[in-house]
mmCIF file of C-alpha atoms in Angstrom:
data_model
loop_
_atom_site.group_PDB
_atom_site.id
_atom_site.type_symbol
_atom_site.label_atom_id
_atom_site.label_comp_id
_atom_site.label_asym_id
_atom_site.label_seq_id
_atom_site.Cartn_x
_atom_site.Cartn_y
_atom_site.Cartn_z
ATOM 1 C CA MET F 731 -64.548 69.995 39.344
ATOM 2 C CA SER F 732 -61.050 70.305 37.888
ATOM 3 C CA LEU F 733 -58.749 67.327 37.580
ATOM 4 C CA LEU F 734 -55.659 69.486 37.278
ATOM 5 C CA LYS F 735 -54.164 71.386 40.149
ATOM 6 C CA ILE F 736 -52.190 74.417 38.995
ATOM 7 C CA ASP F 737 -49.641 76.013 41.272
ATOM 8 C CA GLU F 738 -50.219 79.676 40.400
ATOM 9 C CA GLU F 739 -47.040 80.793 42.146
ATOM 10 C CA GLU F 740 -44.942 78.382 40.064
ATOM 11 C CA VAL F 741 -46.650 79.586 36.867
ATOM 12 C CA ARG F 742 -45.862 83.215 37.746
ATOM 13 C CA LYS F 743 -42.247 82.296 38.484
ATOM 14 C CA GLN F 744 -41.875 80.571 35.109
ATOM 15 C CA GLN F 745 -43.535 83.481 33.291
ATOM 16 C CA LYS F 746 -41.128 85.959 34.874
ATOM 17 C CA GLU F 747 -38.148 83.832 33.849
ATOM 18 C CA ILE F 748 -39.366 83.581 30.255
ATOM 19 C CA ILE F 749 -40.009 87.332 30.070
ATOM 20 C CA ARG F 750 -36.551 88.078 31.511
ATOM 21 C CA GLU F 751 -34.909 85.796 28.935
ATOM 22 C CA LEU F 752 -36.814 87.454 26.082
ATOM 23 C CA LEU F 753 -35.866 90.938 27.249
ATOM 24 C CA GLU F 754 -32.208 89.924 27.567
ATOM 25 C CA GLU F 755 -32.248 88.470 24.056
ATOM 26 C CA ASP F 756 -33.589 91.779 22.741
ATOM 27 C CA GLY F 757 -30.971 93.709 24.723
ATOM 28 C CA LEU F 758 -33.617 95.562 26.671
ATOM 29 C CA ILE F 759 -32.302 94.753 30.125
ATOM 30 C CA GLY F 760 -28.822 94.687 31.603
ATOM 31 C CA SER F 761 -27.160 92.083 29.495
ATOM 32 C CA LEU F 762 -23.872 92.152 27.663
ATOM 33 C CA TRP F 763 -23.144 91.243 24.065
ATOM 34 C CA LYS F 764 -19.940 89.788 22.723
ATOM 35 C CA MET F 765 -18.568 90.532 19.272
ATOM 36 C CA ASP F 766 -20.515 87.694 17.608
ATOM 37 C CA ARG F 767 -23.844 89.154 18.758
ATOM 38 C CA MET F 768 -22.761 92.663 17.785
ATOM 39 C CA ARG F 769 -21.862 91.476 14.291
ATOM 40 C CA ILE F 770 -25.344 89.955 13.930
ATOM 41 C CA GLU F 771 -26.955 93.197 15.093
ATOM 42 C CA CYS F 772 -24.906 95.064 12.461
ATOM 43 C CA GLY F 773 -26.209 92.924 9.629
ATOM 44 C CA GLY F 774 -23.315 90.493 9.499
ATOM 45 C CA LYS F 775 -20.549 93.077 9.286
ATOM 46 C CA SER F 776 -17.025 91.812 10.019
ATOM 47 C CA ALA F 777 -15.402 92.097 13.433
ATOM 48 C CA GLN F 778 -12.941 94.560 11.917
ATOM 49 C CA TRP F 779 -15.830 96.732 10.670
ATOM 50 C CA VAL F 780 -17.426 96.688 14.138
ATOM 51 C CA ARG F 781 -14.140 97.677 15.758
ATOM 52 C CA GLU F 782 -13.456 100.500 13.301
ATOM 53 C CA HIS F 783 -16.987 101.898 13.100
ATOM 54 C CA ILE F 784 -18.361 101.192 16.555
ATOM 55 C CA CYS F 785 -15.751 100.240 19.173
ATOM 56 C CA TYR F 786 -13.585 103.257 18.390
ATOM 57 C CA HIS F 787 -16.459 105.667 17.766
ATOM 58 C CA PRO F 788 -16.073 108.746 20.009
ATOM 59 C CA HIS F 789 -19.588 108.333 21.461
ATOM 60 C CA VAL F 790 -18.942 104.689 22.368
ATOM 61 C CA ILE F 791 -15.605 105.531 23.966
ATOM 62 C CA LYS F 792 -16.928 108.571 25.838
ATOM 63 C CA ASN F 793 -19.910 106.658 27.261
ATOM 64 C CA LYS F 794 -18.008 103.393 27.828
ATOM 65 C CA LEU F 795 -20.477 101.336 25.788
ATOM 66 C CA ALA F 796 -17.845 98.776 24.805
ATOM 67 C CA PHE F 797 -14.669 97.418 26.307
ATOM 68 C CA ASN F 798 -11.955 95.017 25.277
ATOM 69 C CA THR F 799 -11.403 92.085 27.630
ATOM 70 C CA GLY F 800 -8.082 91.300 25.989
ATOM 71 C CA THR F 801 -9.556 88.428 24.005
ATOM 72 C CA ASP F 802 -12.919 89.820 22.902
ATOM 73 C CA TRP F 803 -15.013 92.949 22.828
ATOM 74 C CA VAL F 804 -18.008 93.246 25.160
ATOM 75 C CA PHE F 805 -20.878 95.696 24.642
ATOM 76 C CA LYS F 806 -23.483 97.046 27.062
ATOM 77 C CA ALA F 807 -26.554 95.707 25.287
ATOM 78 C CA ARG F 808 -29.177 98.275 26.235
ATOM 79 C CA SER F 809 -26.916 101.256 25.642
ATOM 80 C CA ILE F 810 -25.471 99.958 22.390
ATOM 81 C CA VAL F 811 -29.002 99.392 21.037
ATOM 82 C CA GLU F 812 -29.711 103.095 21.623
ATOM 83 C CA PHE F 813 -26.403 103.994 19.972
ATOM 84 C CA LEU F 814 -27.236 101.872 16.911
ATOM 85 C CA ASP F 815 -30.706 103.417 16.648
ATOM 86 C CA ILE F 816 -29.181 106.891 16.544
ATOM 87 C CA TYR F 817 -25.918 106.383 14.667
ATOM 88 C CA PHE F 818 -26.285 103.316 12.439
ATOM 89 C CA PRO F 819 -27.242 105.175 9.238
ATOM 90 C CA ASP F 820 -24.131 107.337 9.623
ATOM 91 C CA LEU F 821 -21.853 104.376 10.316
ATOM 92 C CA ALA F 822 -21.722 103.493 6.622
ATOM 93 C CA ILE F 823 -19.027 106.170 6.495
ATOM 94 C CA ASN F 824 -16.241 105.592 8.970
ATOM 95 C CA TRP F 825 -16.452 108.284 11.676
ATOM 96 C CA LYS F 826 -12.692 108.909 11.322
ATOM 97 C CA GLN F 827 -13.223 109.983 7.713
ATOM 98 C CA LYS F 828 -15.858 112.486 8.825
ATOM 99 C CA GLY F 829 -13.383 114.193 11.159
ATOM 100 C CA GLU F 830 -15.497 113.716 14.277
#
């Protein structure tokens, strides 16, 4: 005989919420990042570096992965993660200098 009564539906609900939060933190579901988060993801690079190497990168512009709200930059988390996986090693050299 158990002394505790567990509401299984409530446990499932809480698990789903925790999983959703974890996926958002990792940028794996439809969340948005602001410049501060993007700087962290880029190893602490400056906001100017992020703008020059990422915000104005032809791939980011073409696929609308980032946009300027007038006061801050916002990035589509899931898509920008894919972009960083593909392009980050090449971002050490500004794309404008490569003539792309």
